Amino acid sequence: MNNLTKTKKVLIATTLSVALLNGVSNVSFASAVDHKTTNSNHQTKASKQAASLKQVMKLAKKGENKNDKDVLAIRLNTVKATLGKPAKEIEYKGAHFVTYKAGNYELNFEFPSVYSYTNDKNPKVTSYNVHQTKASKQAASLKQVMKLAKKGENKNDKAVLDIRLNTVKATLGKPAKEVEYKGAHFVTYKAGKYELNFEFPSVYSYTNDKNPKVTSYNVHQTKASKQATSLQQVMKLAKKGENKNDKAILAIRLNTVKATLGKPAKEIEYKGAHLVTYKAGNYKLTFEFPSIYNDANDKNPKVDSYNVY
């Protein structure tokens, strides 16, 4: 064999090797691209179901429910595997219920009974619902009652009568006053110019229930607010030259008069009495108190009388 023939053979072999190498490389690259595309474009059934359940839980924490029909194809074991151990799981009236806490709400899945004639221990979801927890509902009711109380309103919400003493305290905080009186337990809260008062059965009753339910609740003005209202009404009438001689004024003390009506135009001691005078348009409103220098040495006496002139 001459040199020219050898050279031709070497060239042919090299060309074939390059071609084969290129072919193998192209096939491998194409396989990698196809595999990557499959992974990115096609979630597994399990992955889709997990994503659906997590979205349902996310919405449930906001109190929302979009009724995703895809959830109805999900089985009991998948729900548990994705959302964890349920807060509650029961059989009730031929159905199987699984409940999860979702913040102030509960997420409840219903399945066919796992003891049904089909004997399916891993049934599919029949329906699911989102609703407020009992504690959340009660807290919302109490907050609404307090909101209205600050306006002096009381809507007498019957749902409040199902709420227990500890829940009232946990929701509204430490009461301003808590007493036992005539076989009942009273808890009072300040609500601006008003007071919100809850009545319970006595915690020392024969039932020995230390956490009783609300019997009733009421909203009323505080003593300070009532007195301020009375004084403001007296001043309003005084500006018209009128005096209705409100006996409730006689329970009001000197400091309360000043705190409500402001600094008087004149304040003097006269013949064993303490006189405080206010301008009221074309009239004067004068309150008479016992002397603050008398034997009782009371620096904050109650009103003896008042006059308009």
PDB file of C-alpha atoms in Angstrom:
ATOM      1  CA  MET A   1       0.000   0.000   0.000  1.00  0.00           C
ATOM      2  CA  ASN A   2       1.462   3.374  -1.015  1.00  0.00           C
ATOM      3  CA  ASN A   3       1.498   6.506   1.097  1.00  0.00           C
ATOM      4  CA  LEU A   4      -1.402   8.138  -0.818  1.00  0.00           C
ATOM      5  CA  THR A   5      -3.746   5.242  -0.038  1.00  0.00           C
ATOM      6  CA  LYS A   6      -2.803   5.337   3.664  1.00  0.00           C
ATOM      7  CA  THR A   7      -3.501   9.049   3.854  1.00  0.00           C
ATOM      8  CA  LYS A   8      -6.984   8.617   2.273  1.00  0.00           C
ATOM      9  CA  LYS A   9      -7.885   5.925   4.816  1.00  0.00           C
ATOM     10  CA  VAL A  10      -6.789   8.097   7.747  1.00  0.00           C
ATOM     11  CA  LEU A  11      -8.900  11.026   6.460  1.00  0.00           C
ATOM     12  CA  ILE A  12     -11.980   8.815   6.002  1.00  0.00           C
ATOM     13  CA  ALA A  13     -11.622   7.326   9.512  1.00  0.00           C
ATOM     14  CA  THR A  14     -11.213  10.772  11.066  1.00  0.00           C
ATOM     15  CA  THR A  15     -14.305  12.105   9.290  1.00  0.00           C
ATOM     16  CA  LEU A  16     -16.392   9.163  10.464  1.00  0.00           C
ATOM     17  CA  SER A  17     -15.180   9.551  14.038  1.00  0.00           C
ATOM     18  CA  VAL A  18     -16.079  13.261  14.082  1.00  0.00           C
ATOM     19  CA  ALA A  19     -19.495  12.512  12.604  1.00  0.00           C
ATOM     20  CA  LEU A  20     -20.170   9.787  15.152  1.00  0.00           C
ATOM     21  CA  LEU A  21     -19.001  12.009  17.984  1.00  0.00           C
ATOM     22  CA  ASN A  22     -21.216  14.829  16.788  1.00  0.00           C
ATOM     23  CA  GLY A  23     -24.193  12.503  16.494  1.00  0.00           C
ATOM     24  CA  VAL A  24     -23.804  11.143  20.015  1.00  0.00           C
ATOM     25  CA  SER A  25     -23.360  14.640  21.413  1.00  0.00           C
ATOM     26  CA  ASN A  26     -26.490  15.914  19.645  1.00  0.00           C
ATOM     27  CA  VAL A  27     -28.587  12.974  20.856  1.00  0.00           C
ATOM     28  CA  SER A  28     -27.437  13.471  24.485  1.00  0.00           C
ATOM     29  CA  PHE A  29     -28.152  17.227  24.360  1.00  0.00           C
ATOM     30  CA  ALA A  30     -31.593  16.677  22.879  1.00  0.00           C
ATOM     31  CA  SER A  31     -32.407  14.167  25.636  1.00  0.00           C
ATOM     32  CA  ALA A  32     -31.345  16.627  28.373  1.00  0.00           C
ATOM     33  CA  VAL A  33     -33.465  19.439  26.867  1.00  0.00           C
ATOM     34  CA  ASP A  34     -36.542  17.188  26.605  1.00  0.00           C
ATOM     35  CA  HIS A  35     -36.131  16.020  30.204  1.00  0.00           C
ATOM     36  CA  LYS A  36     -35.752  19.590  31.537  1.00  0.00           C
ATOM     37  CA  THR A  37     -38.791  20.805  29.586  1.00  0.00           C
ATOM     38  CA  THR A  38     -40.894  17.971  30.977  1.00  0.00           C
ATOM     39  CA  ASN A  39     -39.941  18.850  34.556  1.00  0.00           C
ATOM     40  CA  SER A  40     -40.621  22.568  34.150  1.00  0.00           C
ATOM     41  CA  ASN A  41     -43.928  22.314  32.282  1.00  0.00           C
ATOM     42  CA  HIS A  42     -45.625  19.373  33.961  1.00  0.00           C
ATOM     43  CA  GLN A  43     -46.190  19.318  37.719  1.00  0.00           C
ATOM     44  CA  THR A  44     -46.923  15.924  39.161  1.00  0.00           C
ATOM     45  CA  LYS A  45     -50.467  15.263  40.316  1.00  0.00           C
ATOM     46  CA  ALA A  46     -49.250  15.167  43.930  1.00  0.00           C
ATOM     47  CA  SER A  47     -47.475  18.505  43.584  1.00  0.00           C
ATOM     48  CA  LYS A  48     -50.578  20.160  42.100  1.00  0.00           C
ATOM     49  CA  GLN A  49     -52.776  18.833  44.878  1.00  0.00           C
ATOM     50  CA  ALA A  50     -50.336  20.012  47.562  1.00  0.00           C
ATOM     51  CA  ALA A  51     -50.279  23.482  45.960  1.00  0.00           C
ATOM     52  CA  SER A  52     -54.102  23.570  45.912  1.00  0.00           C
ATOM     53  CA  LEU A  53     -54.333  22.613  49.585  1.00  0.00           C
ATOM     54  CA  LYS A  54     -51.751  25.202  50.641  1.00  0.00           C
ATOM     55  CA  GLN A  55     -53.669  27.890  48.735  1.00  0.00           C
ATOM     56  CA  VAL A  56     -56.902  26.812  50.421  1.00  0.00           C
ATOM     57  CA  MET A  57     -55.194  27.128  53.833  1.00  0.00           C
ATOM     58  CA  LYS A  58     -53.731  30.542  52.944  1.00  0.00           C
ATOM     59  CA  LEU A  59     -57.192  31.856  52.031  1.00  0.00           C
ATOM     60  CA  ALA A  60     -58.774  30.219  55.098  1.00  0.00           C
ATOM     61  CA  LYS A  61     -56.506  32.282  57.373  1.00  0.00           C
ATOM     62  CA  LYS A  62     -58.161  35.364  55.844  1.00  0.00           C
ATOM     63  CA  GLY A  63     -61.616  33.868  56.304  1.00  0.00           C
ATOM     64  CA  GLU A  64     -61.925  33.276  52.553  1.00  0.00           C
ATOM     65  CA  ASN A  65     -63.060  30.225  50.597  1.00  0.00           C
ATOM     66  CA  LYS A  66     -62.891  30.141  46.806  1.00  0.00           C
ATOM     67  CA  ASN A  67     -64.425  26.620  46.528  1.00  0.00           C
ATOM     68  CA  ASP A  68     -61.681  25.180  44.353  1.00  0.00           C
ATOM     69  CA  LYS A  69     -63.220  22.177  42.521  1.00  0.00           C
ATOM     70  CA  ASP A  70     -59.755  20.622  42.113  1.00  0.00           C
ATOM     71  CA  VAL A  71     -59.766  19.949  45.856  1.00  0.00           C
ATOM     72  CA  LEU A  72     -62.612  17.450  45.370  1.00  0.00           C
ATOM     73  CA  ALA A  73     -60.167  15.078  43.659  1.00  0.00           C
ATOM     74  CA  ILE A  74     -57.853  15.013  46.695  1.00  0.00           C
ATOM     75  CA  ARG A  75     -57.854  12.069  49.076  1.00  0.00           C
ATOM     76  CA  LEU A  76     -57.828  12.000  52.877  1.00  0.00           C
ATOM     77  CA  ASN A  77     -54.220  10.834  53.227  1.00  0.00           C
ATOM     78  CA  THR A  78     -52.995  13.585  50.888  1.00  0.00           C
ATOM     79  CA  VAL A  79     -54.783  16.241  52.950  1.00  0.00           C
ATOM     80  CA  LYS A  80     -53.094  14.963  56.118  1.00  0.00           C
ATOM     81  CA  ALA A  81     -49.705  14.585  54.447  1.00  0.00           C
ATOM     82  CA  THR A  82     -49.855  18.176  53.170  1.00  0.00           C
ATOM     83  CA  LEU A  83     -51.495  20.069  56.051  1.00  0.00           C
ATOM     84  CA  GLY A  84     -50.311  17.891  58.916  1.00  0.00           C
ATOM     85  CA  LYS A  85     -52.186  16.380  61.841  1.00  0.00           C
ATOM     86  CA  PRO A  86     -55.704  17.881  62.064  1.00  0.00           C
ATOM     87  CA  ALA A  87     -56.950  19.646  65.198  1.00  0.00           C
ATOM     88  CA  LYS A  88     -60.025  17.430  65.084  1.00  0.00           C
ATOM     89  CA  GLU A  89     -61.086  14.304  63.181  1.00  0.00           C
ATOM     90  CA  ILE A  90     -64.488  12.704  63.676  1.00  0.00           C
ATOM     91  CA  GLU A  91     -67.186  10.559  62.114  1.00  0.00           C
ATOM     92  CA  TYR A  92     -70.595  12.258  62.154  1.00  0.00           C
ATOM     93  CA  LYS A  93     -73.882  11.249  60.509  1.00  0.00           C
ATOM     94  CA  GLY A  94     -72.303   9.029  57.868  1.00  0.00           C
ATOM     95  CA  ALA A  95     -69.477  11.428  57.000  1.00  0.00           C
ATOM     96  CA  HIS A  96     -65.827  11.831  58.001  1.00  0.00           C
ATOM     97  CA  PHE A  97     -64.719  15.328  59.076  1.00  0.00           C
ATOM     98  CA  VAL A  98     -61.190  16.682  59.365  1.00  0.00           C
ATOM     99  CA  THR A  99     -60.692  20.143  60.871  1.00  0.00           C
ATOM    100  CA  TYR A 100     -57.616  22.400  60.836  1.00  0.00           C
ATOM    101  CA  LYS A 101     -56.973  25.643  62.712  1.00  0.00           C
ATOM    102  CA  ALA A 102     -56.414  28.594  60.388  1.00  0.00           C
ATOM    103  CA  GLY A 103     -55.728  31.617  62.602  1.00  0.00           C
ATOM    104  CA  ASN A 104     -59.092  33.009  63.736  1.00  0.00           C
ATOM    105  CA  TYR A 105     -60.832  30.526  61.450  1.00  0.00           C
ATOM    106  CA  GLU A 106     -61.255  26.788  61.002  1.00  0.00           C
ATOM    107  CA  LEU A 107     -60.827  24.877  57.765  1.00  0.00           C
ATOM    108  CA  ASN A 108     -63.076  21.820  57.647  1.00  0.00           C
ATOM    109  CA  PHE A 109     -62.914  19.018  55.057  1.00  0.00           C
ATOM    110  CA  GLU A 110     -65.771  16.542  54.640  1.00  0.00           C
ATOM    111  CA  PHE A 111     -65.252  13.041  53.229  1.00  0.00           C
ATOM    112  CA  PRO A 112     -67.489   9.997  52.823  1.00  0.00           C
ATOM    113  CA  SER A 113     -67.404   7.832  55.960  1.00  0.00           C
ATOM    114  CA  VAL A 114     -64.338   5.589  56.166  1.00  0.00           C
ATOM    115  CA  TYR A 115     -66.723   2.957  57.552  1.00  0.00           C
ATOM    116  CA  SER A 116     -69.114   3.049  54.584  1.00  0.00           C
ATOM    117  CA  TYR A 117     -70.083  -0.015  52.561  1.00  0.00           C
ATOM    118  CA  THR A 118     -67.332   0.781  50.043  1.00  0.00           C
ATOM    119  CA  ASN A 119     -64.807   0.361  52.904  1.00  0.00           C
ATOM    120  CA  ASP A 120     -62.642   3.102  51.372  1.00  0.00           C
ATOM    121  CA  LYS A 121     -60.154   4.174  54.054  1.00  0.00           C
ATOM    122  CA  ASN A 122     -58.764   6.929  51.857  1.00  0.00           C
ATOM    123  CA  PRO A 123     -61.812   8.683  50.333  1.00  0.00           C
ATOM    124  CA  LYS A 124     -61.855  11.884  48.280  1.00  0.00           C
ATOM    125  CA  VAL A 125     -62.956  15.277  49.601  1.00  0.00           C
ATOM    126  CA  THR A 126     -66.734  15.823  49.325  1.00  0.00           C
ATOM    127  CA  SER A 127     -66.634  19.511  50.303  1.00  0.00           C
ATOM    128  CA  TYR A 128     -64.714  21.974  52.441  1.00  0.00           C
ATOM    129  CA  ASN A 129     -65.674  25.065  54.430  1.00  0.00           C
ATOM    130  CA  VAL A 130     -64.127  27.973  56.279  1.00  0.00           C
ATOM    131  CA  HIS A 131     -65.761  29.455  59.379  1.00  0.00           C
ATOM    132  CA  GLN A 132     -64.828  31.459  62.453  1.00  0.00           C
ATOM    133  CA  THR A 133     -63.808  29.550  65.544  1.00  0.00           C
ATOM    134  CA  LYS A 134     -66.156  29.746  68.532  1.00  0.00           C
ATOM    135  CA  ALA A 135     -63.516  31.741  70.431  1.00  0.00           C
ATOM    136  CA  SER A 136     -63.113  34.163  67.534  1.00  0.00           C
ATOM    137  CA  LYS A 137     -66.884  34.661  67.209  1.00  0.00           C
ATOM    138  CA  GLN A 138     -67.220  35.360  70.918  1.00  0.00           C
ATOM    139  CA  ALA A 139     -64.288  37.783  70.902  1.00  0.00           C
ATOM    140  CA  ALA A 140     -65.846  39.623  67.937  1.00  0.00           C
ATOM    141  CA  SER A 141     -69.209  39.849  69.772  1.00  0.00           C
ATOM    142  CA  LEU A 142     -67.561  41.257  72.913  1.00  0.00           C
ATOM    143  CA  LYS A 143     -65.552  43.832  70.956  1.00  0.00           C
ATOM    144  CA  GLN A 144     -68.729  44.959  69.198  1.00  0.00           C
ATOM    145  CA  VAL A 145     -70.506  45.273  72.539  1.00  0.00           C
ATOM    146  CA  MET A 146     -67.646  47.434  73.851  1.00  0.00           C
ATOM    147  CA  LYS A 147     -67.644  49.571  70.693  1.00  0.00           C
ATOM    148  CA  LEU A 148     -71.370  50.290  71.103  1.00  0.00           C
ATOM    149  CA  ALA A 149     -70.978  50.849  74.855  1.00  0.00           C
ATOM    150  CA  LYS A 150     -68.561  53.724  74.163  1.00  0.00           C
ATOM    151  CA  LYS A 151     -71.442  55.391  72.303  1.00  0.00           C
ATOM    152  CA  GLY A 152     -73.837  54.654  75.145  1.00  0.00           C
ATOM    153  CA  GLU A 153     -75.600  51.982  73.075  1.00  0.00           C
ATOM    154  CA  ASN A 154     -76.632  48.440  73.929  1.00  0.00           C
ATOM    155  CA  LYS A 155     -78.066  46.122  71.288  1.00  0.00           C
ATOM    156  CA  ASN A 156     -78.639  43.214  73.746  1.00  0.00           C
ATOM    157  CA  ASP A 157     -76.841  40.607  71.661  1.00  0.00           C
ATOM    158  CA  LYS A 158     -78.174  37.223  72.809  1.00  0.00           C
ATOM    159  CA  ALA A 159     -74.986  35.527  71.584  1.00  0.00           C
ATOM    160  CA  VAL A 160     -73.176  37.204  74.507  1.00  0.00           C
ATOM    161  CA  LEU A 161     -75.192  35.091  76.948  1.00  0.00           C
ATOM    162  CA  ASP A 162     -73.220  32.034  75.801  1.00  0.00           C
ATOM    163  CA  ILE A 163     -69.884  33.630  76.757  1.00  0.00           C
ATOM    164  CA  ARG A 164     -68.075  32.656  79.943  1.00  0.00           C
ATOM    165  CA  LEU A 165     -66.382  34.848  82.568  1.00  0.00           C
ATOM    166  CA  ASN A 166     -62.815  33.903  81.598  1.00  0.00           C
ATOM    167  CA  THR A 167     -63.485  34.691  77.932  1.00  0.00           C
ATOM    168  CA  VAL A 168     -64.826  38.149  78.829  1.00  0.00           C
ATOM    169  CA  LYS A 169     -61.660  38.874  80.817  1.00  0.00           C
ATOM    170  CA  ALA A 170     -59.354  37.407  78.178  1.00  0.00           C
ATOM    171  CA  THR A 171     -60.980  39.552  75.469  1.00  0.00           C
ATOM    172  CA  LEU A 172     -61.639  42.865  77.262  1.00  0.00           C
ATOM    173  CA  GLY A 173     -58.803  42.721  79.781  1.00  0.00           C
ATOM    174  CA  LYS A 174     -58.767  43.324  83.522  1.00  0.00           C
ATOM    175  CA  PRO A 175     -62.080  44.854  84.646  1.00  0.00           C
ATOM    176  CA  ALA A 176     -62.255  48.200  86.466  1.00  0.00           C
ATOM    177  CA  LYS A 177     -64.378  46.524  89.120  1.00  0.00           C
ATOM    178  CA  GLU A 178     -65.314  42.938  90.043  1.00  0.00           C
ATOM    179  CA  VAL A 179     -67.649  42.170  92.930  1.00  0.00           C
ATOM    180  CA  GLU A 180     -70.044  39.600  94.357  1.00  0.00           C
ATOM    181  CA  TYR A 181     -73.412  41.175  95.220  1.00  0.00           C
ATOM    182  CA  LYS A 182     -76.684  39.562  96.277  1.00  0.00           C
ATOM    183  CA  GLY A 183     -75.889  36.131  94.856  1.00  0.00           C
ATOM    184  CA  ALA A 184     -74.472  37.412  91.565  1.00  0.00           C
ATOM    185  CA  HIS A 185     -71.006  38.153  90.190  1.00  0.00           C
ATOM    186  CA  PHE A 186     -70.501  41.553  88.514  1.00  0.00           C
ATOM    187  CA  VAL A 187     -67.681  42.619  86.216  1.00  0.00           C
ATOM    188  CA  THR A 188     -67.498  46.270  85.142  1.00  0.00           C
ATOM    189  CA  TYR A 189     -65.442  47.892  82.369  1.00  0.00           C
ATOM    190  CA  LYS A 190     -64.901  51.554  81.580  1.00  0.00           C
ATOM    191  CA  ALA A 191     -66.185  52.496  78.123  1.00  0.00           C
ATOM    192  CA  GLY A 192     -65.379  56.172  77.673  1.00  0.00           C
ATOM    193  CA  LYS A 193     -68.141  58.157  79.396  1.00  0.00           C
ATOM    194  CA  TYR A 194     -70.008  54.923  80.037  1.00  0.00           C
ATOM    195  CA  GLU A 195     -69.623  51.697  81.942  1.00  0.00           C
ATOM    196  CA  LEU A 196     -70.183  48.219  80.556  1.00  0.00           C
ATOM    197  CA  ASN A 197     -71.389  45.840  83.238  1.00  0.00           C
ATOM    198  CA  PHE A 198     -71.642  42.044  82.900  1.00  0.00           C
ATOM    199  CA  GLU A 199     -73.662  39.977  85.371  1.00  0.00           C
ATOM    200  CA  PHE A 200     -72.889  36.287  86.018  1.00  0.00           C
ATOM    201  CA  PRO A 201     -74.197  33.720  88.492  1.00  0.00           C
ATOM    202  CA  SER A 202     -72.189  33.803  91.713  1.00  0.00           C
ATOM    203  CA  VAL A 203     -68.866  31.963  91.488  1.00  0.00           C
ATOM    204  CA  TYR A 204     -69.632  30.752  95.021  1.00  0.00           C
ATOM    205  CA  SER A 205     -73.013  29.222  94.158  1.00  0.00           C
ATOM    206  CA  TYR A 206     -73.960  25.596  94.897  1.00  0.00           C
ATOM    207  CA  THR A 207     -72.872  24.641  91.371  1.00  0.00           C
ATOM    208  CA  ASN A 208     -69.345  25.804  92.260  1.00  0.00           C
ATOM    209  CA  ASP A 209     -68.847  27.018  88.680  1.00  0.00           C
ATOM    210  CA  LYS A 210     -65.825  29.350  88.682  1.00  0.00           C
ATOM    211  CA  ASN A 211     -66.307  30.191  85.024  1.00  0.00           C
ATOM    212  CA  PRO A 212     -70.051  30.881  84.586  1.00  0.00           C
ATOM    213  CA  LYS A 213     -71.825  32.246  81.513  1.00  0.00           C
ATOM    214  CA  VAL A 214     -73.092  35.823  81.187  1.00  0.00           C
ATOM    215  CA  THR A 215     -76.601  36.297  82.608  1.00  0.00           C
ATOM    216  CA  SER A 216     -77.052  39.835  81.276  1.00  0.00           C
ATOM    217  CA  TYR A 217     -75.111  42.988  80.437  1.00  0.00           C
ATOM    218  CA  ASN A 218     -75.879  46.679  80.614  1.00  0.00           C
ATOM    219  CA  VAL A 219     -74.469  50.015  79.529  1.00  0.00           C
ATOM    220  CA  HIS A 220     -74.872  53.122  81.669  1.00  0.00           C
ATOM    221  CA  GLN A 221     -73.215  56.473  82.238  1.00  0.00           C
ATOM    222  CA  THR A 222     -70.432  56.681  84.782  1.00  0.00           C
ATOM    223  CA  LYS A 223     -71.112  58.745  87.904  1.00  0.00           C
ATOM    224  CA  ALA A 224     -68.626  61.370  86.666  1.00  0.00           C
ATOM    225  CA  SER A 225     -70.287  61.494  83.242  1.00  0.00           C
ATOM    226  CA  LYS A 226     -73.775  61.833  84.766  1.00  0.00           C
ATOM    227  CA  GLN A 227     -72.616  64.675  86.989  1.00  0.00           C
ATOM    228  CA  ALA A 228     -70.889  66.439  84.098  1.00  0.00           C
ATOM    229  CA  THR A 229     -74.081  66.127  82.031  1.00  0.00           C
ATOM    230  CA  SER A 230     -76.166  67.579  84.884  1.00  0.00           C
ATOM    231  CA  LEU A 231     -73.806  70.542  85.313  1.00  0.00           C
ATOM    232  CA  GLN A 232     -73.764  71.258  81.598  1.00  0.00           C
ATOM    233  CA  GLN A 233     -77.570  71.217  81.558  1.00  0.00           C
ATOM    234  CA  VAL A 234     -77.676  73.627  84.506  1.00  0.00           C
ATOM    235  CA  MET A 235     -75.345  76.007  82.658  1.00  0.00           C
ATOM    236  CA  LYS A 236     -77.424  75.725  79.473  1.00  0.00           C
ATOM    237  CA  LEU A 237     -80.591  76.709  81.367  1.00  0.00           C
ATOM    238  CA  ALA A 238     -78.758  79.451  83.289  1.00  0.00           C
ATOM    239  CA  LYS A 239     -77.912  81.184  79.996  1.00  0.00           C
ATOM    240  CA  LYS A 240     -81.697  81.459  79.469  1.00  0.00           C
ATOM    241  CA  GLY A 241     -82.205  82.723  83.020  1.00  0.00           C
ATOM    242  CA  GLU A 242     -83.768  79.387  84.045  1.00  0.00           C
ATOM    243  CA  ASN A 243     -83.145  77.165  87.039  1.00  0.00           C
ATOM    244  CA  LYS A 244     -84.809  73.779  87.344  1.00  0.00           C
ATOM    245  CA  ASN A 245     -83.316  73.034  90.825  1.00  0.00           C
ATOM    246  CA  ASP A 246     -81.939  69.616  89.887  1.00  0.00           C
ATOM    247  CA  LYS A 247     -81.494  67.713  93.169  1.00  0.00           C
ATOM    248  CA  ALA A 248     -78.819  65.545  91.560  1.00  0.00           C
ATOM    249  CA  ILE A 249     -76.535  68.620  91.662  1.00  0.00           C
ATOM    250  CA  LEU A 250     -76.466  68.413  95.474  1.00  0.00           C
ATOM    251  CA  ALA A 251     -74.343  65.227  95.226  1.00  0.00           C
ATOM    252  CA  ILE A 252     -71.645  66.994  93.170  1.00  0.00           C
ATOM    253  CA  ARG A 253     -68.414  68.139  94.767  1.00  0.00           C
ATOM    254  CA  LEU A 254     -66.489  71.399  94.354  1.00  0.00           C
ATOM    255  CA  ASN A 255     -63.643  69.901  92.298  1.00  0.00           C
ATOM    256  CA  THR A 256     -66.123  68.284  89.876  1.00  0.00           C
ATOM    257  CA  VAL A 257     -67.891  71.623  89.312  1.00  0.00           C
ATOM    258  CA  LYS A 258     -64.572  73.291  88.487  1.00  0.00           C
ATOM    259  CA  ALA A 259     -63.376  70.371  86.321  1.00  0.00           C
ATOM    260  CA  THR A 260     -66.629  70.480  84.305  1.00  0.00           C
ATOM    261  CA  LEU A 261     -67.377  74.213  84.021  1.00  0.00           C
ATOM    262  CA  GLY A 262     -63.820  75.534  84.210  1.00  0.00           C
ATOM    263  CA  LYS A 263     -62.278  78.307  86.290  1.00  0.00           C
ATOM    264  CA  PRO A 264     -65.020  80.365  87.971  1.00  0.00           C
ATOM    265  CA  ALA A 265     -65.358  84.118  87.461  1.00  0.00           C
ATOM    266  CA  LYS A 266     -65.405  84.536  91.240  1.00  0.00           C
ATOM    267  CA  GLU A 267     -64.678  82.271  94.228  1.00  0.00           C
ATOM    268  CA  ILE A 268     -65.049  83.540  97.795  1.00  0.00           C
ATOM    269  CA  GLU A 269     -65.766  82.575 101.397  1.00  0.00           C
ATOM    270  CA  TYR A 270     -68.820  84.441 102.712  1.00  0.00           C
ATOM    271  CA  LYS A 271     -70.621  84.037 106.030  1.00  0.00           C
ATOM    272  CA  GLY A 272     -69.422  80.499 106.623  1.00  0.00           C
ATOM    273  CA  ALA A 273     -70.076  79.362 103.068  1.00  0.00           C
ATOM    274  CA  HIS A 274     -67.941  78.872  99.979  1.00  0.00           C
ATOM    275  CA  LEU A 275     -69.369  80.546  96.862  1.00  0.00           C
ATOM    276  CA  VAL A 276     -68.340  79.830  93.261  1.00  0.00           C
ATOM    277  CA  THR A 277     -69.792  82.028  90.506  1.00  0.00           C
ATOM    278  CA  TYR A 278     -69.802  81.543  86.712  1.00  0.00           C
ATOM    279  CA  LYS A 279     -70.862  83.885  83.946  1.00  0.00           C
ATOM    280  CA  ALA A 280     -73.804  82.508  81.952  1.00  0.00           C
ATOM    281  CA  GLY A 281     -74.466  85.000  79.165  1.00  0.00           C
ATOM    282  CA  ASN A 282     -76.538  87.844  80.701  1.00  0.00           C
ATOM    283  CA  TYR A 283     -76.863  85.854  83.929  1.00  0.00           C
ATOM    284  CA  LYS A 284     -74.728  84.515  86.715  1.00  0.00           C
ATOM    285  CA  LEU A 285     -74.704  80.950  88.024  1.00  0.00           C
ATOM    286  CA  THR A 286     -73.602  80.640  91.651  1.00  0.00           C
ATOM    287  CA  PHE A 287     -72.953  77.415  93.551  1.00  0.00           C
ATOM    288  CA  GLU A 288     -72.920  77.445  97.345  1.00  0.00           C
ATOM    289  CA  PHE A 289     -70.838  74.945  99.312  1.00  0.00           C
ATOM    290  CA  PRO A 290     -70.069  74.535 103.033  1.00  0.00           C
ATOM    291  CA  SER A 291     -66.985  76.543 104.000  1.00  0.00           C
ATOM    292  CA  ILE A 292     -63.729  74.764 103.199  1.00  0.00           C
ATOM    293  CA  TYR A 293     -62.417  76.153 106.493  1.00  0.00           C
ATOM    294  CA  ASN A 294     -65.129  74.694 108.738  1.00  0.00           C
ATOM    295  CA  ASP A 295     -64.642  72.105 111.471  1.00  0.00           C
ATOM    296  CA  ALA A 296     -65.005  69.245 108.999  1.00  0.00           C
ATOM    297  CA  ASN A 297     -62.010  70.678 107.113  1.00  0.00           C
ATOM    298  CA  ASP A 298     -63.432  69.297 103.860  1.00  0.00           C
ATOM    299  CA  LYS A 299     -61.572  70.908 100.969  1.00  0.00           C
ATOM    300  CA  ASN A 300     -63.873  69.284  98.423  1.00  0.00           C
ATOM    301  CA  PRO A 301     -67.435  69.704  99.805  1.00  0.00           C
ATOM    302  CA  LYS A 302     -70.708  68.932  98.048  1.00  0.00           C
ATOM    303  CA  VAL A 303     -73.064  71.576  96.618  1.00  0.00           C
ATOM    304  CA  ASP A 304     -75.570  72.966  99.151  1.00  0.00           C
ATOM    305  CA  SER A 305     -77.575  74.911  96.570  1.00  0.00           C
ATOM    306  CA  TYR A 306     -77.258  76.852  93.330  1.00  0.00           C
ATOM    307  CA  ASN A 307     -78.940  79.957  91.943  1.00  0.00           C
ATOM    308  CA  VAL A 308     -79.297  81.862  88.687  1.00  0.00           C
ATOM    309  CA  TYR A 309     -79.639  85.655  88.736  1.00  0.00           C
TER     310      TYR A 309
END
